[in-house]
PDB file of C-alpha atoms in Angstrom:
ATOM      1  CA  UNK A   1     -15.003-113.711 153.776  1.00 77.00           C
ATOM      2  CA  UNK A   2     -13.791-111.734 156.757  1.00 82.00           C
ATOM      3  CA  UNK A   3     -16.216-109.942 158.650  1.00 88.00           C
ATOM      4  CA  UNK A   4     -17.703-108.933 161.791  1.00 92.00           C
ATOM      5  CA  UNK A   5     -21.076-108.732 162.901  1.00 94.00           C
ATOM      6  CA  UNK A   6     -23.090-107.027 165.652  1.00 95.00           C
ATOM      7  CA  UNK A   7     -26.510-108.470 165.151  1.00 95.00           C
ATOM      8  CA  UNK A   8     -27.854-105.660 167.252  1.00 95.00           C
ATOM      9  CA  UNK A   9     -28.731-102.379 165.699  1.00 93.00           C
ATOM     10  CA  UNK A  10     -29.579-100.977 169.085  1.00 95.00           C
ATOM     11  CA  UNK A  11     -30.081-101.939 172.605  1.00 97.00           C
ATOM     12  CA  UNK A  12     -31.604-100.298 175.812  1.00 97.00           C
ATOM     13  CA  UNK A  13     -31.653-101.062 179.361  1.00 97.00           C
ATOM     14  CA  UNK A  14     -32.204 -99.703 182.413  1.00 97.00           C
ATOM     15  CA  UNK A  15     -29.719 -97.742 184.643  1.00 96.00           C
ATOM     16  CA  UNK A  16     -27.764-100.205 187.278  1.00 97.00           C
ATOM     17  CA  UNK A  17     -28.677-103.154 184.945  1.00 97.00           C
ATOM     18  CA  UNK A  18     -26.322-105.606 183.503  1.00 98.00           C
ATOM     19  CA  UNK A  19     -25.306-105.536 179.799  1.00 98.00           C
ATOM     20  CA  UNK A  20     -23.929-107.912 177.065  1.00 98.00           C
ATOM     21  CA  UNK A  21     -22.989-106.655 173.137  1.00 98.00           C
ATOM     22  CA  UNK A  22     -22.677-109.263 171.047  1.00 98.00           C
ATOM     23  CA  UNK A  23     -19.942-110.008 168.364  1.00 98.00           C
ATOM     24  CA  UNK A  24     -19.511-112.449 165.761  1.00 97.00           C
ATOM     25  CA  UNK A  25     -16.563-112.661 163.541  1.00 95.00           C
ATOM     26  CA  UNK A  26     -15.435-114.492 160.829  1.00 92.00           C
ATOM     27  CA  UNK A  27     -11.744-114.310 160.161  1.00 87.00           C
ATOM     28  CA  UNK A  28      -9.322-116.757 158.758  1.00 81.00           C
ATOM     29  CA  UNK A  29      -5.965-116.201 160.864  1.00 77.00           C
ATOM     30  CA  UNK A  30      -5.557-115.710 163.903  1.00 79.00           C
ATOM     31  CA  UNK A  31      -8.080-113.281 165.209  1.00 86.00           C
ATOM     32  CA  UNK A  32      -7.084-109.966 167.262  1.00 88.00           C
ATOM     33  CA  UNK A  33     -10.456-108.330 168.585  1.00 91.00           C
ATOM     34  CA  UNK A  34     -11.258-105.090 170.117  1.00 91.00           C
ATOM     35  CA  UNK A  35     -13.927-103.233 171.144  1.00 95.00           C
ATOM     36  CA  UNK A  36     -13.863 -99.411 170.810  1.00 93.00           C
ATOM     37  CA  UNK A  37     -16.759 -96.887 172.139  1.00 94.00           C
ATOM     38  CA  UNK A  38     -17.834 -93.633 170.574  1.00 90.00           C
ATOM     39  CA  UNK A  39     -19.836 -91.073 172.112  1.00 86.00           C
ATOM     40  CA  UNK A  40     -21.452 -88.693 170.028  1.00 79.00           C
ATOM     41  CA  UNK A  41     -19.904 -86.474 167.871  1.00 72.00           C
ATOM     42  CA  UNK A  42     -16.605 -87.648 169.447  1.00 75.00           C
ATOM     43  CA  UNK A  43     -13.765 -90.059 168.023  1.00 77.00           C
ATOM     44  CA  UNK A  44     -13.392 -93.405 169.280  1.00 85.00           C
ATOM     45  CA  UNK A  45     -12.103 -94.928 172.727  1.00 88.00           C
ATOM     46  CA  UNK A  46     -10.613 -98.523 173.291  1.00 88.00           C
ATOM     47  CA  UNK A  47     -12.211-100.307 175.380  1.00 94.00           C
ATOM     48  CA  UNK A  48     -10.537-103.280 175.588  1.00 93.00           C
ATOM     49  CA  UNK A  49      -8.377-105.368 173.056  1.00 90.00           C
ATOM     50  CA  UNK A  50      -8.010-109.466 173.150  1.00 90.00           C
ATOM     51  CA  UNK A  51      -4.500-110.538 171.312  1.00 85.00           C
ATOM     52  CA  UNK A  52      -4.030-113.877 173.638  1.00 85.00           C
ATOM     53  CA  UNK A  53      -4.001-115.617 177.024  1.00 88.00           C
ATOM     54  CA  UNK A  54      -6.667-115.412 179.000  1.00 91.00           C
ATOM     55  CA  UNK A  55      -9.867-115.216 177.164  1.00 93.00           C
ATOM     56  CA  UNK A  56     -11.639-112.858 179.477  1.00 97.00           C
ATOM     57  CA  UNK A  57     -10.466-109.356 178.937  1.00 96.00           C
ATOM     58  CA  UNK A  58     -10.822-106.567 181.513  1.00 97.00           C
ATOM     59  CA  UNK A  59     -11.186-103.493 180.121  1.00 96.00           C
ATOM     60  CA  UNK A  60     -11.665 -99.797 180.989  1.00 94.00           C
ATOM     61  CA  UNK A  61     -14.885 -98.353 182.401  1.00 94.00           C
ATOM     62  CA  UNK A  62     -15.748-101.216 184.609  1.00 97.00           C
ATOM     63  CA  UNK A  63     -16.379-103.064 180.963  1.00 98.00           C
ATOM     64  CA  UNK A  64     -15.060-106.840 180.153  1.00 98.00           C
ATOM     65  CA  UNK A  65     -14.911-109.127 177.289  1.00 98.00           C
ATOM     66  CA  UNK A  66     -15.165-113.180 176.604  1.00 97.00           C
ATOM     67  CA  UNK A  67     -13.161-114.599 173.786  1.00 95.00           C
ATOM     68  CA  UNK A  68     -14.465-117.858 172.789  1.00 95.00           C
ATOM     69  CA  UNK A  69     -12.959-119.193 169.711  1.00 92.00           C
ATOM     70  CA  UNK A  70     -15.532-122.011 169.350  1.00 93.00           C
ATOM     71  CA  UNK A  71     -18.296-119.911 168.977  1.00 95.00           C
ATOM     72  CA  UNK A  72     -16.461-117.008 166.782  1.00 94.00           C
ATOM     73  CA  UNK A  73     -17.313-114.425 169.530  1.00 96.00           C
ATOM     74  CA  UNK A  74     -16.338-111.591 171.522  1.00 97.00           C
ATOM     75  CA  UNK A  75     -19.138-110.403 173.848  1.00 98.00           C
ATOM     76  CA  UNK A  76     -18.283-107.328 176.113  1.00 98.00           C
ATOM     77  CA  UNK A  77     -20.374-107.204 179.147  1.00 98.00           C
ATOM     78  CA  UNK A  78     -20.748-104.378 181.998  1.00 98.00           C
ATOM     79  CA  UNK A  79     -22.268-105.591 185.274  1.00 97.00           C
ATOM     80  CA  UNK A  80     -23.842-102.449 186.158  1.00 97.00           C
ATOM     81  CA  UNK A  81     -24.516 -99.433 183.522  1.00 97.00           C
ATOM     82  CA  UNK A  82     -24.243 -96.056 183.815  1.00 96.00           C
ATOM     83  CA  UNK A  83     -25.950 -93.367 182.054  1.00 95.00           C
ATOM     84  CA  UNK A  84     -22.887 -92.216 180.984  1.00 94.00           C
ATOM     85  CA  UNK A  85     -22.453 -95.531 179.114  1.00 96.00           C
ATOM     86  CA  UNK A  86     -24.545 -94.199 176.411  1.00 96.00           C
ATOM     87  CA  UNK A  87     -22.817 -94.473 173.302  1.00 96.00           C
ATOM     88  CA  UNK A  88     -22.265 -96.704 170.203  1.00 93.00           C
ATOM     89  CA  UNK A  89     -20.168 -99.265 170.675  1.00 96.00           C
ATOM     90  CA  UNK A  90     -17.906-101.298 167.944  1.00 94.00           C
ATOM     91  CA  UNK A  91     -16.576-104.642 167.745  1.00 95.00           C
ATOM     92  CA  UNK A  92     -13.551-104.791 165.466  1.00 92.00           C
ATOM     93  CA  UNK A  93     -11.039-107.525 164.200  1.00 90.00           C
ATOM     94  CA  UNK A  94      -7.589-107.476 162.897  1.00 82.00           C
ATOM     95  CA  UNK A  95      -4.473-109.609 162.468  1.00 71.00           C
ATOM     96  CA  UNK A  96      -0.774-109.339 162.509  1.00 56.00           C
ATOM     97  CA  UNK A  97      -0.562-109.111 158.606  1.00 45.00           C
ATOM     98  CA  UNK A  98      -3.350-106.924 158.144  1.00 47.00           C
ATOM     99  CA  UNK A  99      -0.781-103.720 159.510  1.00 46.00           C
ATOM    100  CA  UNK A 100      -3.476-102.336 161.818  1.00 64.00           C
ATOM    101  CA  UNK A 101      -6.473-102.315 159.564  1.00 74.00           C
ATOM    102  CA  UNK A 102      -9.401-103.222 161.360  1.00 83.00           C
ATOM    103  CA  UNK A 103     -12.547-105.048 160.069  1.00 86.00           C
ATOM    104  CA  UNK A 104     -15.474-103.121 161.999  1.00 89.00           C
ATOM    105  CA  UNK A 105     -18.895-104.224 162.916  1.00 92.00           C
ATOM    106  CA  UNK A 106     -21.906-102.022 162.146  1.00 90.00           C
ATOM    107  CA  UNK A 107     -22.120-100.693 165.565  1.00 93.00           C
ATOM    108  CA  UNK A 108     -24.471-101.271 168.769  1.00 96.00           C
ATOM    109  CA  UNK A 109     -25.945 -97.821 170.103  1.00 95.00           C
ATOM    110  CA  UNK A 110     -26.674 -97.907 174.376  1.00 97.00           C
ATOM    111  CA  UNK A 111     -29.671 -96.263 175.174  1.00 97.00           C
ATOM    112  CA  UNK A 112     -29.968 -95.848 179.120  1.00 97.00           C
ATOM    113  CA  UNK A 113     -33.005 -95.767 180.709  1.00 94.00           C
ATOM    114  CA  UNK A 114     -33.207 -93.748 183.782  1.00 87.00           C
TER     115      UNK A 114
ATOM    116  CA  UNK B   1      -1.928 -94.675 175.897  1.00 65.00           C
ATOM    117  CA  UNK B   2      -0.775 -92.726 172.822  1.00 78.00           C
ATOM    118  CA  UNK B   3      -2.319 -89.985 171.563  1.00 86.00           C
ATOM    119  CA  UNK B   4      -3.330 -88.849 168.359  1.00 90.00           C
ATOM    120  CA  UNK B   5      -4.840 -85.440 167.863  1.00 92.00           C
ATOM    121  CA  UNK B   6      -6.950 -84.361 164.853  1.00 94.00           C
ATOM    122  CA  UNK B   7      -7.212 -80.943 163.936  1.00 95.00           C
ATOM    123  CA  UNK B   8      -9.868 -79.134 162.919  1.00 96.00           C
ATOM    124  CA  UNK B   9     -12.719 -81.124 165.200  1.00 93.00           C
ATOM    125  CA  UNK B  10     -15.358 -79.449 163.030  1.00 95.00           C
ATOM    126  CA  UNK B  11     -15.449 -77.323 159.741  1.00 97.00           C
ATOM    127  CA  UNK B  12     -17.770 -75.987 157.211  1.00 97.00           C
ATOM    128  CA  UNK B  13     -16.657 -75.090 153.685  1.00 96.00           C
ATOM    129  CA  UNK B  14     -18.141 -73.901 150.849  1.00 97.00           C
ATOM    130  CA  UNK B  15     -18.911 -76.077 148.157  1.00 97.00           C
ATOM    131  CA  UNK B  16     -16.057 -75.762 145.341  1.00 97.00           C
ATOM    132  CA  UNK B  17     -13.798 -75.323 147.672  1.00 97.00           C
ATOM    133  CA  UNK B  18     -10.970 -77.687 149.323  1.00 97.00           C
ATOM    134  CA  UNK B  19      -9.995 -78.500 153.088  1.00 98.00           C
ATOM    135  CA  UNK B  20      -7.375 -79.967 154.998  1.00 98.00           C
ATOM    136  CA  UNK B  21      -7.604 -82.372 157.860  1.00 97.00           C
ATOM    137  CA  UNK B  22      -4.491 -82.979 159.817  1.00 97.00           C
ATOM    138  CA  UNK B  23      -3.809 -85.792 162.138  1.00 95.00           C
ATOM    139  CA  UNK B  24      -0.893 -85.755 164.741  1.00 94.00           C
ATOM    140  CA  UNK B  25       0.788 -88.121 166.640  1.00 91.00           C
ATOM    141  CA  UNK B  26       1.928 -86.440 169.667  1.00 92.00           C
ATOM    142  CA  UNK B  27       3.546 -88.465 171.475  1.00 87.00           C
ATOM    143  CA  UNK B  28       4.889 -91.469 169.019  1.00 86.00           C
ATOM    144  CA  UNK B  29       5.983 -92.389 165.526  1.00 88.00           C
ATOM    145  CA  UNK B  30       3.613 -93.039 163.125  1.00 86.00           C
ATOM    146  CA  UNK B  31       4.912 -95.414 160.194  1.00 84.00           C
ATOM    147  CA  UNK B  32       1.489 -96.157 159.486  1.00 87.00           C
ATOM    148  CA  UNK B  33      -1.650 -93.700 159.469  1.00 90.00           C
ATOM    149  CA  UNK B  34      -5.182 -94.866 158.830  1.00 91.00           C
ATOM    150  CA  UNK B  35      -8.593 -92.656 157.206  1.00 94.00           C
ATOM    151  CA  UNK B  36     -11.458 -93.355 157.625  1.00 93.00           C
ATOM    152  CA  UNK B  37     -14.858 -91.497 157.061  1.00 94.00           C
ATOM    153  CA  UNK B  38     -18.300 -92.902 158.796  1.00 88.00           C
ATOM    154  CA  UNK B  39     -21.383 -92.241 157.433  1.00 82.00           C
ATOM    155  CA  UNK B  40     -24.607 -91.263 159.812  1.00 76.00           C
ATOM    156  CA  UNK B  41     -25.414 -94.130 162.080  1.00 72.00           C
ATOM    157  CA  UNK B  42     -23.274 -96.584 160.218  1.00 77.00           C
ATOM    158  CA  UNK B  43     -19.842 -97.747 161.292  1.00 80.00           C
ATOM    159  CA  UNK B  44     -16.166 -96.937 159.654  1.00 85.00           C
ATOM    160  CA  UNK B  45     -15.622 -97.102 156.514  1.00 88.00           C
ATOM    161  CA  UNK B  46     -11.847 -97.391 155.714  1.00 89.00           C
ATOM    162  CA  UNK B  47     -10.652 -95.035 152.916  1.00 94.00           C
ATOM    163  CA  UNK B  48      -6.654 -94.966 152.545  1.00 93.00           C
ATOM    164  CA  UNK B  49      -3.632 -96.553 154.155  1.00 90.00           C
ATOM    165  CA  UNK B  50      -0.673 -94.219 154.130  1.00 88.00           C
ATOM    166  CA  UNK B  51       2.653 -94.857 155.231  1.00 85.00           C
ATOM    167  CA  UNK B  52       5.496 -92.211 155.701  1.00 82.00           C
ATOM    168  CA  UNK B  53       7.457 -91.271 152.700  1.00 81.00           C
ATOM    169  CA  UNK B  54       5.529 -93.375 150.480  1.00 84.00           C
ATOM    170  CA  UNK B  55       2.073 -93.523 148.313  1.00 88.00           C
ATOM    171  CA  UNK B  56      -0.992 -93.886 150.029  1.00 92.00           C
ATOM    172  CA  UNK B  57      -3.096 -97.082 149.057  1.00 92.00           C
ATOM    173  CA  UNK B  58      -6.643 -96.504 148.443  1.00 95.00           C
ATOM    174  CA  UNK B  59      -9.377 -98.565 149.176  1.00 92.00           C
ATOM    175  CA  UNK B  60     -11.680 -99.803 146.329  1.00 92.00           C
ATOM    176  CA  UNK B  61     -14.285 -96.445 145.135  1.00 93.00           C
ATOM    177  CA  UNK B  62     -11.977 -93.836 146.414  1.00 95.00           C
ATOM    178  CA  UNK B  63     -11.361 -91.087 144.744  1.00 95.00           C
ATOM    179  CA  UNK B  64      -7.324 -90.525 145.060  1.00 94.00           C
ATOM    180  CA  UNK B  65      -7.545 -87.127 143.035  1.00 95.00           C
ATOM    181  CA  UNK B  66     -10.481 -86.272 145.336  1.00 96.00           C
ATOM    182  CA  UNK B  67      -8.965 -86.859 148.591  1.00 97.00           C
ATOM    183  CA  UNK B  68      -5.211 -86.209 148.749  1.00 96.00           C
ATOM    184  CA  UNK B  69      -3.598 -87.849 151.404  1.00 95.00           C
ATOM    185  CA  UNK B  70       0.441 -87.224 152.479  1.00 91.00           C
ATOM    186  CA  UNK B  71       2.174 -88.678 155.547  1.00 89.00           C
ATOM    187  CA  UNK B  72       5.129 -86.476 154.855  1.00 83.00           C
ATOM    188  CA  UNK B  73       6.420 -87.045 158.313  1.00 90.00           C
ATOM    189  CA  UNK B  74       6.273 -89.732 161.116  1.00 89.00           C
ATOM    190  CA  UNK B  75       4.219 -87.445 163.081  1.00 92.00           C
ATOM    191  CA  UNK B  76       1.857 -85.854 160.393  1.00 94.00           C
ATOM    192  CA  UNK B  77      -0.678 -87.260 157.990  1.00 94.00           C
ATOM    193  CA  UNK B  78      -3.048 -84.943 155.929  1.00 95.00           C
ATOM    194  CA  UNK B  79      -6.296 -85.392 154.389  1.00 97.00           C
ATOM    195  CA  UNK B  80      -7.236 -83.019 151.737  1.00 97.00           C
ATOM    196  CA  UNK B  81     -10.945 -83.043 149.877  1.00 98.00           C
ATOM    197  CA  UNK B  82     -10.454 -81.062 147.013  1.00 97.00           C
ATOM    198  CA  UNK B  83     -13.393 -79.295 145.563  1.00 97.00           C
ATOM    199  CA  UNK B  84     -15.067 -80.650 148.388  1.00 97.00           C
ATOM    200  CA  UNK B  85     -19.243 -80.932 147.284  1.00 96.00           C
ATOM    201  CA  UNK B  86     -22.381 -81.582 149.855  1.00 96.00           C
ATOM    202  CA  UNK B  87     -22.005 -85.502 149.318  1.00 95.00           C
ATOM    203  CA  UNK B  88     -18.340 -85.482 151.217  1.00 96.00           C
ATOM    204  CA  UNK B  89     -20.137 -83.706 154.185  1.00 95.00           C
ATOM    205  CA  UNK B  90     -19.368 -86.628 156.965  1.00 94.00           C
ATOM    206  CA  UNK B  91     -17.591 -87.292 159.773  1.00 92.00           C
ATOM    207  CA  UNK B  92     -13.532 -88.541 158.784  1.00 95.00           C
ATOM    208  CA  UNK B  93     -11.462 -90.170 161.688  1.00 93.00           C
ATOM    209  CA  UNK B  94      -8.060 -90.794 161.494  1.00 93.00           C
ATOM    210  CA  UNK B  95      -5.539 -93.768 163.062  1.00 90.00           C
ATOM    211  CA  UNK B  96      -1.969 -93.801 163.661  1.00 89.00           C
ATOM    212  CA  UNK B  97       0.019 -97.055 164.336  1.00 83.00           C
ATOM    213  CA  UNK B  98       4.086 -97.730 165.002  1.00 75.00           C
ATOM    214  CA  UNK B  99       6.038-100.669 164.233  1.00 63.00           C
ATOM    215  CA  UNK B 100       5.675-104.285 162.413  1.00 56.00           C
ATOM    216  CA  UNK B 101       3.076-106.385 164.310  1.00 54.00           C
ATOM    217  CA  UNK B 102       1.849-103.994 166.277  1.00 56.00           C
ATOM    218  CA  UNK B 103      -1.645-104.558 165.384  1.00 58.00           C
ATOM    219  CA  UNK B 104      -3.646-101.553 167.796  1.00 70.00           C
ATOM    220  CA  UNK B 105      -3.539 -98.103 166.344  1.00 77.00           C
ATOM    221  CA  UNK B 106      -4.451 -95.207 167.833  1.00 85.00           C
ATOM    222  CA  UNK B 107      -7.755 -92.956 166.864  1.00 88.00           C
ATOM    223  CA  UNK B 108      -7.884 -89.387 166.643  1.00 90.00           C
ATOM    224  CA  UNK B 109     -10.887 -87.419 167.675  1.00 89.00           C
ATOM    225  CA  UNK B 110     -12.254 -87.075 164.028  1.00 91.00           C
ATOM    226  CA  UNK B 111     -13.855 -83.773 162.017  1.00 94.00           C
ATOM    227  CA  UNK B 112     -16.868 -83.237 161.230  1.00 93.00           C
ATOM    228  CA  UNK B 113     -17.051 -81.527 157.416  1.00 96.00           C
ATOM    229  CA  UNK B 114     -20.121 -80.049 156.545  1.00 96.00           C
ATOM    230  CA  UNK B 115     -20.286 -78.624 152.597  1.00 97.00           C
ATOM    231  CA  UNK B 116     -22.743 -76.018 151.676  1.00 97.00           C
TER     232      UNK B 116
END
């Protein structure tokens, strides 16, 4: 079965720290992965997107993302946060027959300590 | 990037009653719109694929009399909950893609519907 999975509900770290958001998926074509961040109340940003090439995607926002195929995952990492990073942040999947529809993880939600 | 607008960003109806989201491409074509309505603190929930000039296709325990959808144009989708009740009070987001294989669409800035 296709899906995607963000086995964390919720995460918190301190201002200036580094950050990783995990991904798993499980997809049986070729996988097209993005990450998209929602602040609240609001609609949703992309982030980044991984369609092919190099496996380490540079995003907006200072964010980045790994692509390893052996492992099923998609990671997106920040070197330094900002406590305007606070949001909840999806992992999503797709492929070229799917026309655009995404399968979306459950969500990770930032919390920023000052 | 492109950019979809969503229109209203909030509203509050009365329950009985029916309301119309609209989502806009502004700056593309839209052959392909997406709906989608998220639930508090849970992630998207895809409701309806609709495609200009045609049908929309509903995802599995949608209601297609309950929420009318029409992509009359390649710039303009519409949702519609009719006789909307407090259980369709959530948060609906739209997406709007262009072209075969293009597989990134574009996400409006979503309405929040409260029923009363």
């Amino acid at each position: 079965a296709q899906s995607v999975t963000q086995p964390d509900i919720h995460i918190t770290v301190s201002e200036g720290a580094s950050l990783e958001l995990r991904c798993n998926y499980s997809y049986g074509a070729t996988p097209y992965l993005f990450w998209y961040v929602q602040s609240p109340g609001q609609g949703l940003q992309l982030l980044l997107k991984y369609f092919s090439g190099d496996t380490l995607v540079q995003g907006i926002k200072g964010f980045e993302a790994e692509f390893k195929r052996s492992q099923s995952s998609f990671n997106l990492r920040k070197p330094s946060v900002h406590w305007s990073d606070a949001a909840e942040y999806f992992c999503a999947v797709g492929g070229v027959r799917s026309n655009y529809q995404l399968i979306w993880g459950a969500g990770t939600k930032l919390i920023i300590k000052p | 990037g492109a950019v979809v607008s969503q229109h209203p960003s909030r509203v509050i109806c009365k329950s009985g009653t029916s309301v119309k989201i609209e989502c806009r491409s502004l700056d593309f074509q839209a052959t392909t719109m997406f709906w989608y309505r998220q639930f508090p603190k849970q992630s998207l929930m895809l409701m309806a694929t609709s495609n200009e000039g045609s049908k929309a296709t509903y995802e599995q325990g949608v209601e297609k009399d309950k929420f009318l959808i029409n992509h009359a144009s390649l710039t303009l989708s519409t949702l519609t909950v009719t006789s909307a009740h407090p259980e369709d009070s959530s948060f609906y987001i739209c997406s709007a893609g262009w072209g075969q294989g293009n597989t990134e669409a574009f996400f409006g800035q979503g309405t929040r519907l409260t029923v009363v």
